[in-house]
């Protein structure tokens, strides 16, 4: 019974967490716009969301056969899964942050974060209405 | 909450850029100083930025790793009547290039503004997240 209440929220909350993570990545890129040698990073959002919701299997991780073995995270949202942006214009200090692209991505991600929030709010108020019977 | 990390990331960038603005101000203020009795004129300073991991994976802030002094010799002007002139009548000024400093200043102020905007956006989004489920 409770599954029916929480299931519609699960997908949107996964998306919200991923949007927040991407926002943080883009903020890091903008912060490091003047750092020599910094390479801009971004995530493949569609793949990350499919992996987070279980629609796509995570890539095989290394086997841990000993208590001391580390289990690195896998998937598009984890550190090894993040992509590197290539420089659109060559730079003397080898920095690959393209401020126009990062600002556009940042605004786009902020709008989509807010959209996800509204979807969540919509499901919540729908359920509240159903509970209250109004 | 990963969004709260944005404030430390953008905050570190803002403080690094303000330190860069500070060195620009120092250089411009000393652009016309002459060498003292020891023959050493003011050396232009430059900040060196470095990426600083911020705990969580993927979050990368900035810090000023070093303040470097420009070691190129200062501008020498022939002015025998100047009180600071040496035996040959030359006065050594600071090695500050005012044009370069102005460009540096504009770049620093743009980066500063960008990071402030990032913080404002993150704040708006977080405040809206706080109100999740309350609006009907």
mmCIF file of C-alpha atoms in Angstrom:
data_model
loop_
_atom_site.group_PDB
_atom_site.id
_atom_site.type_symbol
_atom_site.label_atom_id
_atom_site.label_comp_id
_atom_site.label_asym_id
_atom_site.label_seq_id
_atom_site.Cartn_x
_atom_site.Cartn_y
_atom_site.Cartn_z
ATOM 1 C CA UNK A 1 0.000 0.000 0.000
ATOM 2 C CA UNK A 2 2.752 2.437 0.943
ATOM 3 C CA UNK A 3 4.589 1.488 -2.256
ATOM 4 C CA UNK A 4 1.793 3.077 -4.253
ATOM 5 C CA UNK A 5 2.282 6.303 -2.340
ATOM 6 C CA UNK A 6 6.052 6.421 -2.673
ATOM 7 C CA UNK A 7 6.595 4.876 -6.125
ATOM 8 C CA UNK A 8 5.648 7.958 -8.167
ATOM 9 C CA UNK A 9 8.033 10.005 -6.050
ATOM 10 C CA UNK A 10 10.994 7.654 -6.444
ATOM 11 C CA UNK A 11 11.755 8.484 -10.078
ATOM 12 C CA UNK A 12 11.521 12.246 -9.587
ATOM 13 C CA UNK A 13 13.632 12.166 -6.437
ATOM 14 C CA UNK A 14 16.373 10.225 -8.249
ATOM 15 C CA UNK A 15 16.271 12.849 -11.001
ATOM 16 C CA UNK A 16 16.406 15.654 -8.426
ATOM 17 C CA UNK A 17 19.501 14.192 -6.745
ATOM 18 C CA UNK A 18 21.254 13.824 -10.106
ATOM 19 C CA UNK A 19 20.325 17.385 -11.103
ATOM 20 C CA UNK A 20 21.804 18.638 -7.828
ATOM 21 C CA UNK A 21 25.000 16.677 -8.494
ATOM 22 C CA UNK A 22 25.281 18.076 -12.005
ATOM 23 C CA UNK A 23 24.708 21.593 -10.660
ATOM 24 C CA UNK A 24 27.643 21.061 -8.314
ATOM 25 C CA UNK A 25 29.851 19.846 -11.168
ATOM 26 C CA UNK A 26 29.010 22.898 -13.276
ATOM 27 C CA UNK A 27 29.646 25.193 -10.298
ATOM 28 C CA UNK A 28 33.089 23.585 -9.926
ATOM 29 C CA UNK A 29 33.804 24.246 -13.601
ATOM 30 C CA UNK A 30 32.786 27.904 -13.316
ATOM 31 C CA UNK A 31 34.842 28.282 -10.124
ATOM 32 C CA UNK A 32 37.927 26.906 -11.877
ATOM 33 C CA UNK A 33 37.593 29.014 -15.026
ATOM 34 C CA UNK A 34 40.973 30.663 -14.331
ATOM 35 C CA UNK A 35 42.884 27.691 -12.888
ATOM 36 C CA UNK A 36 45.784 26.616 -15.118
ATOM 37 C CA UNK A 37 45.538 23.011 -16.308
ATOM 38 C CA UNK A 38 41.970 22.422 -15.051
ATOM 39 C CA UNK A 39 39.871 20.103 -17.228
ATOM 40 C CA UNK A 40 36.117 20.748 -17.214
ATOM 41 C CA UNK A 41 33.901 17.792 -16.250
ATOM 42 C CA UNK A 42 30.307 16.910 -16.919
ATOM 43 C CA UNK A 43 28.021 13.905 -16.648
ATOM 44 C CA UNK A 44 25.924 12.072 -19.200
ATOM 45 C CA UNK A 45 22.608 12.849 -17.518
ATOM 46 C CA UNK A 46 20.402 10.452 -19.504
ATOM 47 C CA UNK A 47 22.670 7.465 -18.814
ATOM 48 C CA UNK A 48 23.066 8.462 -15.158
ATOM 49 C CA UNK A 49 19.287 8.643 -14.694
ATOM 50 C CA UNK A 50 18.726 5.310 -16.433
ATOM 51 C CA UNK A 51 21.347 3.706 -14.196
ATOM 52 C CA UNK A 52 19.922 5.355 -11.052
ATOM 53 C CA UNK A 53 16.398 4.097 -11.749
ATOM 54 C CA UNK A 54 17.590 0.620 -12.725
ATOM 55 C CA UNK A 55 16.498 0.888 -16.371
ATOM 56 C CA UNK A 56 20.085 0.277 -17.398
ATOM 57 C CA UNK A 57 22.510 -2.014 -15.647
ATOM 58 C CA UNK A 58 25.554 -0.520 -14.003
ATOM 59 C CA UNK A 59 28.835 -1.402 -15.678
ATOM 60 C CA UNK A 60 30.600 -4.392 -14.168
ATOM 61 C CA UNK A 61 32.669 -3.391 -11.173
ATOM 62 C CA UNK A 62 35.851 -5.083 -9.999
ATOM 63 C CA UNK A 63 35.415 -8.163 -7.838
ATOM 64 C CA UNK A 64 36.202 -7.679 -4.151
ATOM 65 C CA UNK A 65 37.491 -10.981 -2.840
ATOM 66 C CA UNK A 66 39.270 -9.661 0.230
ATOM 67 C CA UNK A 67 38.124 -7.517 3.147
ATOM 68 C CA UNK A 68 40.837 -4.961 2.346
ATOM 69 C CA UNK A 69 39.772 -4.528 -1.309
ATOM 70 C CA UNK A 70 38.228 -1.218 -2.243
ATOM 71 C CA UNK A 71 34.961 -1.231 -4.178
ATOM 72 C CA UNK A 72 35.088 1.780 -6.505
ATOM 73 C CA UNK A 73 31.765 3.318 -7.434
ATOM 74 C CA UNK A 74 30.594 2.739 -10.991
ATOM 75 C CA UNK A 75 28.053 4.421 -13.226
ATOM 76 C CA UNK A 76 27.766 7.690 -15.116
ATOM 77 C CA UNK A 77 27.326 9.789 -11.956
ATOM 78 C CA UNK A 78 30.363 8.392 -10.130
ATOM 79 C CA UNK A 79 33.845 9.856 -10.291
ATOM 80 C CA UNK A 80 35.231 7.361 -12.884
ATOM 81 C CA UNK A 81 32.063 7.727 -14.989
ATOM 82 C CA UNK A 82 32.296 11.487 -15.383
ATOM 83 C CA UNK A 83 33.257 12.808 -18.792
ATOM 84 C CA UNK A 84 35.912 15.355 -19.670
ATOM 85 C CA UNK A 85 35.024 18.376 -21.774
ATOM 86 C CA UNK A 86 37.324 19.059 -24.688
ATOM 87 C CA UNK A 87 38.480 22.602 -25.273
ATOM 88 C CA UNK A 88 36.479 24.479 -27.884
ATOM 89 C CA UNK A 89 39.286 26.977 -28.249
ATOM 90 C CA UNK A 90 42.873 26.205 -27.435
ATOM 91 C CA UNK A 91 44.223 27.913 -24.381
ATOM 92 C CA UNK A 92 47.768 28.751 -23.319
ATOM 93 C CA UNK A 93 47.233 27.478 -19.769
ATOM 94 C CA UNK A 94 45.543 24.200 -20.933
ATOM 95 C CA UNK A 95 42.290 25.095 -19.163
ATOM 96 C CA UNK A 96 39.288 23.615 -20.997
ATOM 97 C CA UNK A 97 36.475 25.565 -19.303
ATOM 98 C CA UNK A 98 34.341 27.287 -21.938
ATOM 99 C CA UNK A 99 32.525 29.921 -19.889
ATOM 100 C CA UNK A 100 29.698 30.390 -22.447
ATOM 101 C CA UNK A 101 28.961 26.682 -22.509
ATOM 102 C CA UNK A 102 29.193 26.308 -18.744
ATOM 103 C CA UNK A 103 26.890 29.258 -18.096
ATOM 104 C CA UNK A 104 24.360 27.928 -20.603
ATOM 105 C CA UNK A 105 24.498 24.442 -19.053
ATOM 106 C CA UNK A 106 24.187 25.935 -15.578
ATOM 107 C CA UNK A 107 21.052 27.914 -16.462
ATOM 108 C CA UNK A 108 19.590 24.907 -18.304
ATOM 109 C CA UNK A 109 20.249 22.610 -15.354
ATOM 110 C CA UNK A 110 18.771 25.128 -12.888
ATOM 111 C CA UNK A 111 15.541 25.314 -14.899
ATOM 112 C CA UNK A 112 15.330 21.525 -15.147
ATOM 113 C CA UNK A 113 16.005 21.174 -11.407
ATOM 114 C CA UNK A 114 13.084 23.491 -10.761
ATOM 115 C CA UNK A 115 10.904 21.562 -13.212
ATOM 116 C CA UNK A 116 11.686 18.316 -11.378
ATOM 117 C CA UNK A 117 10.795 20.048 -8.108
ATOM 118 C CA UNK A 118 7.428 21.079 -9.535
ATOM 119 C CA UNK A 119 6.715 17.541 -10.741
ATOM 120 C CA UNK A 120 7.471 16.312 -7.224
ATOM 121 C CA UNK A 121 5.261 18.981 -5.667
ATOM 122 C CA UNK A 122 2.510 18.027 -8.107
ATOM 123 C CA UNK A 123 2.631 14.344 -7.120
ATOM 124 C CA UNK A 124 2.656 15.271 -3.448
ATOM 125 C CA UNK A 125 -0.366 17.536 -3.709
ATOM 126 C CA UNK A 126 -2.198 14.949 -5.854
ATOM 127 C CA UNK A 127 -1.686 12.349 -3.161
ATOM 128 C CA UNK A 128 -2.629 14.747 -0.385
ATOM 129 C CA UNK A 129 -5.837 15.558 -2.215
ATOM 130 C CA UNK A 130 -6.582 11.853 -2.587
ATOM 131 C CA UNK A 131 -5.966 11.284 1.125
ATOM 132 C CA UNK A 132 -8.102 14.218 2.194
ATOM 133 C CA UNK A 133 -10.818 13.254 -0.308
ATOM 134 C CA UNK A 134 -11.411 16.767 -1.514
ATOM 135 C CA UNK B 1 22.899 17.454 0.490
ATOM 136 C CA UNK B 2 25.136 17.960 -2.461
ATOM 137 C CA UNK B 3 23.792 21.403 -3.390
ATOM 138 C CA UNK B 4 25.127 22.918 -0.163
ATOM 139 C CA UNK B 5 28.625 22.143 -1.438
ATOM 140 C CA UNK B 6 28.142 24.714 -4.201
ATOM 141 C CA UNK B 7 28.490 27.479 -1.620
ATOM 142 C CA UNK B 8 31.921 26.266 -0.510
ATOM 143 C CA UNK B 9 33.025 25.784 -4.151
ATOM 144 C CA UNK B 10 31.812 29.175 -5.385
ATOM 145 C CA UNK B 11 32.887 30.803 -2.118
ATOM 146 C CA UNK B 12 36.457 29.569 -2.526
ATOM 147 C CA UNK B 13 36.472 30.918 -6.095
ATOM 148 C CA UNK B 14 35.144 34.304 -4.958
ATOM 149 C CA UNK B 15 37.813 34.595 -2.273
ATOM 150 C CA UNK B 16 40.553 33.550 -4.734
ATOM 151 C CA UNK B 17 39.353 36.103 -7.290
ATOM 152 C CA UNK B 18 39.232 38.830 -4.651
ATOM 153 C CA UNK B 19 42.832 38.040 -3.728
ATOM 154 C CA UNK B 20 43.682 38.369 -7.426
ATOM 155 C CA UNK B 21 41.940 41.763 -7.472
ATOM 156 C CA UNK B 22 43.960 42.717 -4.403
ATOM 157 C CA UNK B 23 47.266 41.960 -6.110
ATOM 158 C CA UNK B 24 46.129 43.921 -9.174
ATOM 159 C CA UNK B 25 45.393 46.879 -6.904
ATOM 160 C CA UNK B 26 48.820 46.511 -5.258
ATOM 161 C CA UNK B 27 50.549 46.434 -8.646
ATOM 162 C CA UNK B 28 48.642 49.425 -10.018
ATOM 163 C CA UNK B 29 49.239 51.431 -6.844
ATOM 164 C CA UNK B 30 52.979 50.771 -7.105
ATOM 165 C CA UNK B 31 53.234 51.258 -10.875
ATOM 166 C CA UNK B 32 55.166 54.519 -10.515
ATOM 167 C CA UNK B 33 57.299 53.767 -7.483
ATOM 168 C CA UNK B 34 61.056 54.083 -7.999
ATOM 169 C CA UNK B 35 63.848 51.902 -6.646
ATOM 170 C CA UNK B 36 64.848 52.544 -3.055
ATOM 171 C CA UNK B 37 68.392 53.038 -1.760
ATOM 172 C CA UNK B 38 69.105 49.307 -2.186
ATOM 173 C CA UNK B 39 68.453 49.567 -5.931
ATOM 174 C CA UNK B 40 65.511 47.144 -5.754
ATOM 175 C CA UNK B 41 62.335 48.427 -7.347
ATOM 176 C CA UNK B 42 58.847 47.035 -6.632
ATOM 177 C CA UNK B 43 58.202 43.677 -8.322
ATOM 178 C CA UNK B 44 54.784 43.048 -9.873
ATOM 179 C CA UNK B 45 52.899 40.204 -8.180
ATOM 180 C CA UNK B 46 50.747 37.508 -9.731
ATOM 181 C CA UNK B 47 48.556 34.929 -7.993
ATOM 182 C CA UNK B 48 48.726 31.269 -9.022
ATOM 183 C CA UNK B 49 45.421 29.394 -8.801
ATOM 184 C CA UNK B 50 45.180 25.710 -7.972
ATOM 185 C CA UNK B 51 42.257 23.292 -7.898
ATOM 186 C CA UNK B 52 41.263 22.177 -4.409
ATOM 187 C CA UNK B 53 39.075 19.089 -3.942
ATOM 188 C CA UNK B 54 36.104 19.825 -1.671
ATOM 189 C CA UNK B 55 35.473 16.519 0.059
ATOM 190 C CA UNK B 56 32.623 15.237 -2.090
ATOM 191 C CA UNK B 57 33.509 13.632 -5.413
ATOM 192 C CA UNK B 58 33.359 15.995 -8.343
ATOM 193 C CA UNK B 59 33.350 19.190 -6.277
ATOM 194 C CA UNK B 60 36.449 21.229 -7.015
ATOM 195 C CA UNK B 61 37.151 24.602 -5.454
ATOM 196 C CA UNK B 62 40.014 27.027 -6.046
ATOM 197 C CA UNK B 63 42.768 28.255 -3.794
ATOM 198 C CA UNK B 64 45.669 30.611 -4.291
ATOM 199 C CA UNK B 65 48.678 28.311 -4.242
ATOM 200 C CA UNK B 66 51.339 30.986 -4.468
ATOM 201 C CA UNK B 67 51.893 34.683 -5.018
ATOM 202 C CA UNK B 68 54.686 34.973 -7.561
ATOM 203 C CA UNK B 69 56.911 37.989 -8.078
ATOM 204 C CA UNK B 70 57.695 39.022 -11.634
ATOM 205 C CA UNK B 71 61.508 38.912 -11.900
ATOM 206 C CA UNK B 72 61.905 40.926 -15.115
ATOM 207 C CA UNK B 73 64.043 44.062 -14.643
ATOM 208 C CA UNK B 74 62.181 47.300 -13.993
ATOM 209 C CA UNK B 75 61.639 50.084 -16.480
ATOM 210 C CA UNK B 76 64.700 52.374 -16.633
ATOM 211 C CA UNK B 77 64.225 56.028 -17.506
ATOM 212 C CA UNK B 78 67.025 58.528 -18.113
ATOM 213 C CA UNK B 79 66.317 61.439 -15.759
ATOM 214 C CA UNK B 80 69.509 62.820 -14.153
ATOM 215 C CA UNK B 81 67.611 65.499 -12.200
ATOM 216 C CA UNK B 82 65.504 62.882 -10.369
ATOM 217 C CA UNK B 83 66.571 62.488 -6.709
ATOM 218 C CA UNK B 84 66.574 58.681 -7.072
ATOM 219 C CA UNK B 85 68.748 58.647 -10.195
ATOM 220 C CA UNK B 86 71.841 56.433 -10.100
ATOM 221 C CA UNK B 87 75.398 57.416 -11.130
ATOM 222 C CA UNK B 88 74.529 57.132 -14.853
ATOM 223 C CA UNK B 89 71.414 59.278 -14.438
ATOM 224 C CA UNK B 90 68.929 56.419 -14.774
ATOM 225 C CA UNK B 91 65.869 55.938 -12.543
ATOM 226 C CA UNK B 92 64.523 52.385 -12.137
ATOM 227 C CA UNK B 93 60.740 52.156 -11.905
ATOM 228 C CA UNK B 94 58.611 49.150 -10.889
ATOM 229 C CA UNK B 95 58.182 46.451 -13.568
ATOM 230 C CA UNK B 96 54.386 46.840 -13.609
ATOM 231 C CA UNK B 97 52.635 46.800 -16.978
ATOM 232 C CA UNK B 98 49.518 48.902 -16.385
ATOM 233 C CA UNK B 99 47.726 47.566 -19.481
ATOM 234 C CA UNK B 100 48.218 43.950 -18.416
ATOM 235 C CA UNK B 101 46.995 44.787 -14.933
ATOM 236 C CA UNK B 102 43.830 46.424 -16.270
ATOM 237 C CA UNK B 103 43.072 43.335 -18.392
ATOM 238 C CA UNK B 104 43.716 41.152 -15.339
ATOM 239 C CA UNK B 105 41.353 43.300 -13.302
ATOM 240 C CA UNK B 106 38.510 43.001 -15.818
ATOM 241 C CA UNK B 107 38.976 39.235 -16.044
ATOM 242 C CA UNK B 108 38.986 38.880 -12.249
ATOM 243 C CA UNK B 109 35.873 40.992 -11.845
ATOM 244 C CA UNK B 110 33.992 38.972 -14.492
ATOM 245 C CA UNK B 111 34.925 35.691 -12.813
ATOM 246 C CA UNK B 112 33.862 37.128 -9.461
ATOM 247 C CA UNK B 113 30.461 38.088 -10.873
ATOM 248 C CA UNK B 114 30.023 34.653 -12.449
ATOM 249 C CA UNK B 115 30.610 32.927 -9.127
ATOM 250 C CA UNK B 116 28.275 35.263 -7.264
ATOM 251 C CA UNK B 117 25.592 34.406 -9.807
ATOM 252 C CA UNK B 118 26.242 30.695 -9.267
ATOM 253 C CA UNK B 119 25.703 31.182 -5.528
ATOM 254 C CA UNK B 120 22.500 33.148 -6.105
ATOM 255 C CA UNK B 121 21.096 30.422 -8.369
ATOM 256 C CA UNK B 122 22.012 27.709 -5.866
ATOM 257 C CA UNK B 123 20.379 29.700 -3.076
ATOM 258 C CA UNK B 124 17.149 30.133 -5.057
ATOM 259 C CA UNK B 125 17.027 26.419 -5.887
ATOM 260 C CA UNK B 126 17.718 25.385 -2.287
ATOM 261 C CA UNK B 127 15.037 27.708 -0.915
ATOM 262 C CA UNK B 128 12.562 26.198 -3.359
ATOM 263 C CA UNK B 129 13.667 22.721 -2.303
ATOM 264 C CA UNK B 130 13.011 23.647 1.316
ATOM 265 C CA UNK B 131 9.403 24.447 0.408
ATOM 266 C CA UNK B 132 8.900 21.093 -1.309
ATOM 267 C CA UNK B 133 5.471 19.623 -0.672
ATOM 268 C CA UNK B 134 4.129 22.742 1.048
ATOM 269 C CA UNK B 135 2.510 24.520 -1.867
ATOM 270 C CA UNK B 136 -0.869 23.131 -2.834
#
